[in-house]
Coordinates of C-alpha atoms and ligand atoms in Angstrom, one line a residue:
X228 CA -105.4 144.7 145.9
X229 CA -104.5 141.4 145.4
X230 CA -105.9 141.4 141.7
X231 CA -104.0 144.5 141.3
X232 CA -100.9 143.4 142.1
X233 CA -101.2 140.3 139.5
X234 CA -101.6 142.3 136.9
X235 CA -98.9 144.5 137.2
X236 CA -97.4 141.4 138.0
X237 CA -98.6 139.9 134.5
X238 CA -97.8 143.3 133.0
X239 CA -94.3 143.3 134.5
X240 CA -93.3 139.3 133.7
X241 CA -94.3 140.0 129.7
X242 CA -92.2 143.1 129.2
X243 CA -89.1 141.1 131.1
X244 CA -89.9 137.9 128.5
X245 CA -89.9 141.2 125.9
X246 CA -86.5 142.4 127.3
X247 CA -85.0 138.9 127.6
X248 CA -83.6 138.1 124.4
X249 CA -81.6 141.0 124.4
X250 CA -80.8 142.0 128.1
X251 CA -82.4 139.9 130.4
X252 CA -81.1 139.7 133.9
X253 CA -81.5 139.8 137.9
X254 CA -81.9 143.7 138.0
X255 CA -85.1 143.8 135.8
X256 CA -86.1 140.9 138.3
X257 CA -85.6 143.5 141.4
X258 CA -87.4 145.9 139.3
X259 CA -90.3 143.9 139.1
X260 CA -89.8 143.3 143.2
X261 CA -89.3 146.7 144.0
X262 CA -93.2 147.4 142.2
X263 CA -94.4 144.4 143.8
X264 CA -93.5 145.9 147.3
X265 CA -95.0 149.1 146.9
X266 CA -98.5 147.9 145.9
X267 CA -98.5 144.6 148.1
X268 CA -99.9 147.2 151.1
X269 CA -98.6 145.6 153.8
X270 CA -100.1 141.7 152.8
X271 CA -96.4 140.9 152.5
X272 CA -93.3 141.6 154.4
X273 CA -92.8 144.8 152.4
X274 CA -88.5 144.2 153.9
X275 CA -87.9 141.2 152.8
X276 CA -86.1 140.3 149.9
X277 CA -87.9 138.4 147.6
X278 CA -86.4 134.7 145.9
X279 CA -88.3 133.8 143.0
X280 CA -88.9 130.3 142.3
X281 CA -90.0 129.3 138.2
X282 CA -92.2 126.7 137.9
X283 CA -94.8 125.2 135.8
X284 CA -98.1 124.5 137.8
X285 CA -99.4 121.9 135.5
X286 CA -98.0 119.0 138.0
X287 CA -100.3 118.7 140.5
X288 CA -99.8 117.5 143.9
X289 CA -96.7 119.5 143.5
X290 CA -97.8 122.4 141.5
X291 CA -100.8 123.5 140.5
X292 CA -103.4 127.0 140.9
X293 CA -105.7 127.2 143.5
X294 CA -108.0 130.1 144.8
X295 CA -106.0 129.4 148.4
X296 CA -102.2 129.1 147.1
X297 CA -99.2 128.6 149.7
X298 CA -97.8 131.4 147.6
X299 CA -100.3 133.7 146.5
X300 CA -102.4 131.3 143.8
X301 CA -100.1 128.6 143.6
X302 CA -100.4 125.4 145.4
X303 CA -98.8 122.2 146.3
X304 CA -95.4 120.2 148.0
X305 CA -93.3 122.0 145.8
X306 CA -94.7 125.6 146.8
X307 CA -94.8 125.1 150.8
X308 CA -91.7 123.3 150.3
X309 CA -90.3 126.9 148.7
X310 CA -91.9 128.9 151.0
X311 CA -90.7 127.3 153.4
X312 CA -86.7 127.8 152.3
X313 CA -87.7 131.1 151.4
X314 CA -88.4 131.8 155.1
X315 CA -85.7 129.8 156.4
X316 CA -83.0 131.6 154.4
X317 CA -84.8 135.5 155.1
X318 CA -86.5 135.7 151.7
X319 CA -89.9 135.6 150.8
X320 CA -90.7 133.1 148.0
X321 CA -92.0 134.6 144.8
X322 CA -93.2 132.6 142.1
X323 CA -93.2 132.7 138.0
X324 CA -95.2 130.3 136.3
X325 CA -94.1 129.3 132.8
X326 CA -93.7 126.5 130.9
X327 CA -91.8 123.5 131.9
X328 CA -89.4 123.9 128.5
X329 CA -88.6 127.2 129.6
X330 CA -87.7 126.9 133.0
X331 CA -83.8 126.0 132.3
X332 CA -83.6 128.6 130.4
X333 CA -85.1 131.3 132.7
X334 CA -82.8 130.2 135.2
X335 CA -79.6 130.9 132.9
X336 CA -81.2 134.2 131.9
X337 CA -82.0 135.7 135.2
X338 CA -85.0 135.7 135.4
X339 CA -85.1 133.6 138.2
X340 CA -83.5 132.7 141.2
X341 CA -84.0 128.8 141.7
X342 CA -86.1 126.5 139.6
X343 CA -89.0 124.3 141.6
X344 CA -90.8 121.9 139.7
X345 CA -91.1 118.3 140.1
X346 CA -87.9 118.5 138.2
X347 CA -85.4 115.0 138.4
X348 CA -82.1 115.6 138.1
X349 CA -80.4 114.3 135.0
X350 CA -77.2 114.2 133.9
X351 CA -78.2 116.5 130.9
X352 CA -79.6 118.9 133.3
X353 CA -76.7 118.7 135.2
X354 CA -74.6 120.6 132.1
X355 CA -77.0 123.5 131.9
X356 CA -77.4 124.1 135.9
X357 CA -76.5 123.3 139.4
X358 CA -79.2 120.4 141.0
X359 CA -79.8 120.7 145.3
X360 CA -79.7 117.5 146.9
X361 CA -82.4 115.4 146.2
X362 CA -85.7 116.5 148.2
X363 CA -88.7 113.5 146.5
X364 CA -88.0 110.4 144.8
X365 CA -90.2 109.1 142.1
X366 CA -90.4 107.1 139.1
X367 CA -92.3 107.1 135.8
X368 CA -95.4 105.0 135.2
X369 CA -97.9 104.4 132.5
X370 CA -101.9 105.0 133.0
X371 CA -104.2 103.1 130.9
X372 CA -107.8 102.8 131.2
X373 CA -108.8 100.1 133.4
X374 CA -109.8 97.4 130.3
X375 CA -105.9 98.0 129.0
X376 CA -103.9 94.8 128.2
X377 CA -100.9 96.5 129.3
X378 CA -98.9 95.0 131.8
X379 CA -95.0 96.2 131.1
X380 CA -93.6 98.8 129.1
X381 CA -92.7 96.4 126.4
X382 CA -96.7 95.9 126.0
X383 CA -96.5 99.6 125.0
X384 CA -95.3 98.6 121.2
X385 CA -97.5 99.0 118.6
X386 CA -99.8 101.4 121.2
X387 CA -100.5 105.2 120.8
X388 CA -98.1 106.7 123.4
X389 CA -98.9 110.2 125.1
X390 CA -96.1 112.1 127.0
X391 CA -95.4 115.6 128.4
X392 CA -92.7 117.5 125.8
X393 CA -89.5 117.8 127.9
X394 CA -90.6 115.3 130.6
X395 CA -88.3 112.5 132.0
X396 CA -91.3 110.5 130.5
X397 CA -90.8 111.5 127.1
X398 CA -86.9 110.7 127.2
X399 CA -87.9 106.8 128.5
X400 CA -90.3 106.4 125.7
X401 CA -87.9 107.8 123.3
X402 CA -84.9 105.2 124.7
X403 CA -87.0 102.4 124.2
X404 CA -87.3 103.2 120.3
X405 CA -91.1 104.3 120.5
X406 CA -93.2 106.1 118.5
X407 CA -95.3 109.0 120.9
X408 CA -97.0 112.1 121.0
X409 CA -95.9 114.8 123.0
X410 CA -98.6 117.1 124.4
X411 CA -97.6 120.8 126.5
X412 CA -99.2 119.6 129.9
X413 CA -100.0 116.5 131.6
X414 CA -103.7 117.3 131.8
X415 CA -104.1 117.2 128.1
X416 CA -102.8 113.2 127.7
X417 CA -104.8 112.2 130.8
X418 CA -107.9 113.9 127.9
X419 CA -106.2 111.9 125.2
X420 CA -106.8 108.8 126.9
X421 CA -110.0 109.5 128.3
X422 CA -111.5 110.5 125.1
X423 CA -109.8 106.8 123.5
X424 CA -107.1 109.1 121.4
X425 CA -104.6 107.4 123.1
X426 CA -103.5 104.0 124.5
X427 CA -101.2 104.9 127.1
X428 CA -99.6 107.8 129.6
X429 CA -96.3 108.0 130.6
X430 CA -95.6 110.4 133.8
X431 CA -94.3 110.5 136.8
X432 CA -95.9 108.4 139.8
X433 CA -97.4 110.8 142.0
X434 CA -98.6 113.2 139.3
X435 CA -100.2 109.2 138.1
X436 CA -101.8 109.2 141.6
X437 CA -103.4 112.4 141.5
X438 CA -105.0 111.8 137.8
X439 CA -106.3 108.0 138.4
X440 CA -107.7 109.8 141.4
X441 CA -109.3 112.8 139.7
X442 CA -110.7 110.4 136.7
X443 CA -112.3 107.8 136.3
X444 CA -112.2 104.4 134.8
X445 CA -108.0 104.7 134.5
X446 CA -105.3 102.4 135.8
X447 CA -101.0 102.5 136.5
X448 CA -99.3 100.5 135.5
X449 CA -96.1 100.0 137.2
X450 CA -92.4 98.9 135.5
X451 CA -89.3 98.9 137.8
X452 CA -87.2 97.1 135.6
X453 CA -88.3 99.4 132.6
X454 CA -88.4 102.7 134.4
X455 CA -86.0 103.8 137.3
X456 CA -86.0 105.4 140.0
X457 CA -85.9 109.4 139.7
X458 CA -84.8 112.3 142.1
X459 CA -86.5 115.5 142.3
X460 CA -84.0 118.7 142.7
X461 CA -84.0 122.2 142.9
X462 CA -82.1 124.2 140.3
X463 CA -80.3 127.1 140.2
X464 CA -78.0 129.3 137.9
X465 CA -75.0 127.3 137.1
X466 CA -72.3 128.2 139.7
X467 CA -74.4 130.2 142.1
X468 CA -73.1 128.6 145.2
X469 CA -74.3 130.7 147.8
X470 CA -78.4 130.6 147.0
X471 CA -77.5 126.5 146.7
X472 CA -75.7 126.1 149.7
X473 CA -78.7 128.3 151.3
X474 CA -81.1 126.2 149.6
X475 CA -79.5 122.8 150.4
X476 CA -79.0 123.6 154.2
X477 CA -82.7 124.1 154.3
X478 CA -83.7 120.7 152.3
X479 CA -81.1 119.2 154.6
X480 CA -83.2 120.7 157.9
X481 CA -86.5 119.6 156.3
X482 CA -85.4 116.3 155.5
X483 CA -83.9 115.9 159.0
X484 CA -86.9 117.4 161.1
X485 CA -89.6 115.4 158.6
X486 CA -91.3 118.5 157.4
X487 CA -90.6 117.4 153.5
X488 CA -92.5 113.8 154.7
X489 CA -95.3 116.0 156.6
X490 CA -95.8 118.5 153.4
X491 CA -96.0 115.6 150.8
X492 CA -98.1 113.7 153.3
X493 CA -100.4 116.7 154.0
X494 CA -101.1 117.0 150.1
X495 CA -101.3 113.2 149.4
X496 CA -103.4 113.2 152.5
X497 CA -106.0 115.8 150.8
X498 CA -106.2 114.0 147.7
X499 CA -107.3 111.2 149.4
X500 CA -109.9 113.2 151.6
X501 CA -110.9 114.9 148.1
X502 CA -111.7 111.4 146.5
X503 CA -113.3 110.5 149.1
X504 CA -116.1 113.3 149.0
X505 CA -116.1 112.8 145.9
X506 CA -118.2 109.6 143.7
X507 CA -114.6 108.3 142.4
X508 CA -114.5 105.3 144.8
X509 CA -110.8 103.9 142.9
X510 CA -109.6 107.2 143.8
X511 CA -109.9 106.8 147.3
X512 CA -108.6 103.8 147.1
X513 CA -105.5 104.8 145.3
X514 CA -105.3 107.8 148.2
X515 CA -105.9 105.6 150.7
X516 CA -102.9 102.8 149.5
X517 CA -100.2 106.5 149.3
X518 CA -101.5 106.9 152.9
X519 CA -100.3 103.4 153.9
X520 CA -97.0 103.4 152.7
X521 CA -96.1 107.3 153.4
X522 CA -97.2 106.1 157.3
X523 CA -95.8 102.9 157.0
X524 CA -93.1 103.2 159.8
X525 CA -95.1 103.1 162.7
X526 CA -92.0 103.8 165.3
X527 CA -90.0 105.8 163.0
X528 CA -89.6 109.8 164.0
X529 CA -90.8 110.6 160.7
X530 CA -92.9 109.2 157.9
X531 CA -91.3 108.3 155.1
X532 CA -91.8 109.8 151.6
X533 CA -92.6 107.6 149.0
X534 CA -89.1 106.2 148.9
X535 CA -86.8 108.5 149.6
X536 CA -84.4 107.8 151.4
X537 CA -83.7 110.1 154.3
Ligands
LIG840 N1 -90.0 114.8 136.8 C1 -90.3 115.1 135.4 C2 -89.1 115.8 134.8 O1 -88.3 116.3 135.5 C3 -91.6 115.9 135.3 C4 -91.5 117.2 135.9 C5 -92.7 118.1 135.7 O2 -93.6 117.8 135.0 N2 -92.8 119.2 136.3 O3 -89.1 115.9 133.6

C-alpha cells in the first residue's frame, strides 16, 4: 500500500510540475490530497487536512531519506520538527521533495504550503516570501581533508572551491571575490574533495558535522570573523499570515518547552551513536564534542541548541 501510494504520489507531483507553468495552484495540491486519502487505507488520519512542507532531503541531519522517515521516507530535525507543527496546528504534514533552487518558487506557485529546509533567512529571501521566527542557528564552515593548510577563509585563495548552487555558502564565497564550483547537492562536493577534485567545502556547520562524521580523513575548518552567524526559518507564501502565525505559535511552544533542543539533540545524538558503531573513530569524536555543547547547561530546563538563542 505504501509503495502504491508513492507512486501515485510520484505520478500526481509530475503532472502538477506539468500543469505549473500555466495554472499551478493550491486546488491541484488538494487534488493530489484528496487521492492520497483514499488510497492511504487508514495508515493516516484519512480527516485531517494535509500541510505540505517542500523540501530538499540532500541536507542531512535535517533532511534526508530513510527506510524509517518521521514522514513517510523522509527523515531528520527539520521533518519531526514539521510533523510536529503539523499536529499541533490539526494538519498532517505532507512532504514534496525537490530541489533546493526550486523551493521558493513552489512556495509562490502553490504548490506548497510552507517551505522546511535548513533554509537561513536572508534579506533576499525575505523579498520573495514571508520567514517564521528563527527555529536553528548555524553558520558556514569549510571542510578540507585533514593534511589541508587551511586555517581561515582567506587561505581559500588560489584553492579549488566546492559549494551547493543556491546555498548561503555559495553567496559567501562569491562576496569574497572567489572563484568556485557549484555542484546540485552537498553530497557531491563532500566526493569532490574526497576524490582530490577539490580543495575545499563550504556548507553549513551541522550538515559539516554529519559529513566529517560519515567520511573519513576530512577536517572543519571554522571562521567567525569570515562567516556569520545564520538563522534557519520556515517559509511560506508571501503574505499568508494565518499558516505563519500558526506556524510561528508552534516554533514559539517548541522553543519554550525544549522540544526543538530535544529533536536536534536526538538526531545529533544518533550520529554520534552511528560513528561510534562504525570504524570512523574522528567521527565519534566530532559526535561526541556536538553532544557536549548541546548538553552543556547542566541546570538549565533545556539543552541548548547549538547557539540559539532561546
Ligand atoms: N542554510 C543554507 C541555505 O539556506 C543551506 C540550506 C540547505 O542546504 N538546505 O542556503
Amino acid at each position: 500500500m505504501k509503495l502504491f501510494k508513492k507512486i501515485l504520489v510520484a505520478g500526481v507531483a509530475a503532472a502538477m510540475t506539468l500543469s505549473l507553468g500555466a495554472c499551478g495552484n493550491k486546488e491541484d495540491a488538494e487534488v493530489v490530497n484528496v487521492e492520497m486519502e483514499e488510497v492511504s487505507n487508514g495508515e493516516d488520519d484519512v480527516n485531517a487536512e494535509k500541510l505540505t512542507f517542500g523540501t530538499n532531503a540532500e541536507f542531512p541531519p535535517f533532511e534526508y531519506i530513510s527506510s524509517e522517515g518521521v514522514i513517510d521516507n523522509f527523515d531528520g530535525i527539520d521533518m519531526a520538527i514539521a510533523d510536529t507543527i503539523a499536529t499541533q496546528c490539526g494538519y498532517e504534514a505532507e512532504i514534496n521533495n525537490m530541489e533546493f533552487d526550486s523551493l521558493l518558487l513552489a512556495l509562490q506557485n502553490g504548490q506548497v504550503d510552507a517551505v522546511i529546509a535548513g533554509m537561513t533567512i536572508t534579506d533576499e529571501r525575505k523579498e520573495a516570501v514571508d520567514f517564521s521566527v528563527p527555529y536553528y542557528k548555524a553558520t558556514q564552515v569549510m571542510i578540507a581533508k585533514d593534511d589541508s593548510d587551511i586555517k581561515s577563509a582567506a587561505d581559500m585563495k588560489g584553492k579549488k572551491i566546492a559549494v551547493v548552487l543556491g546555498y548561503t555558502g555559495e553567496e559567501c564565497v562569491k562576496k569574497m571575490g572567489y572563484e568556485y564550483e557549484a555542484f546540485k547537492k552537498g553530497s557531491e562536493t563532500i566526493l569532490e574533495l574526497l576524490n582530490g577534485k577539490c580543495d575545499v567545502v563550504v556548507i553549513d556547520s551541522a550538515t559539516a558535522e554529519k559529513y566529517i562524521g560519515d567520511n573519513e580523513g576530512l577536517k572543519i575548518i571554522e571562521d567567525p570573523n569570515a562567516f556569520v552567524a545564520e538563522e534557519y526559518g520556515i517559509a511560506v507564501k508571501k503574505g499568508n499570515k494565518e499558516l505563519l502565525d500558526k506556524i510561528n505559535t508552534a516554533i514559539q511552544s517548541m522553543i519554550d518547552d525544549g522540544s526543538i533542543s530535544e529533536i536536534a539533540a536526538e538526531y545529533l545524538d544518533e550520529d554520534s551513536a552511528d560513528d561510534t558503531e562504525g570504524a570512523e573513530a574522528e567521527g565519534a569524536e566530532a559526535g561526541e564534542v556536538k553532544m557536549e555543547e548541546i548538553n552543556e547547561d547542566e541546570n538549565g530546563e533545556k539543552p541548548e541548541v547549538e547557539g540559539l538563542d532561546q
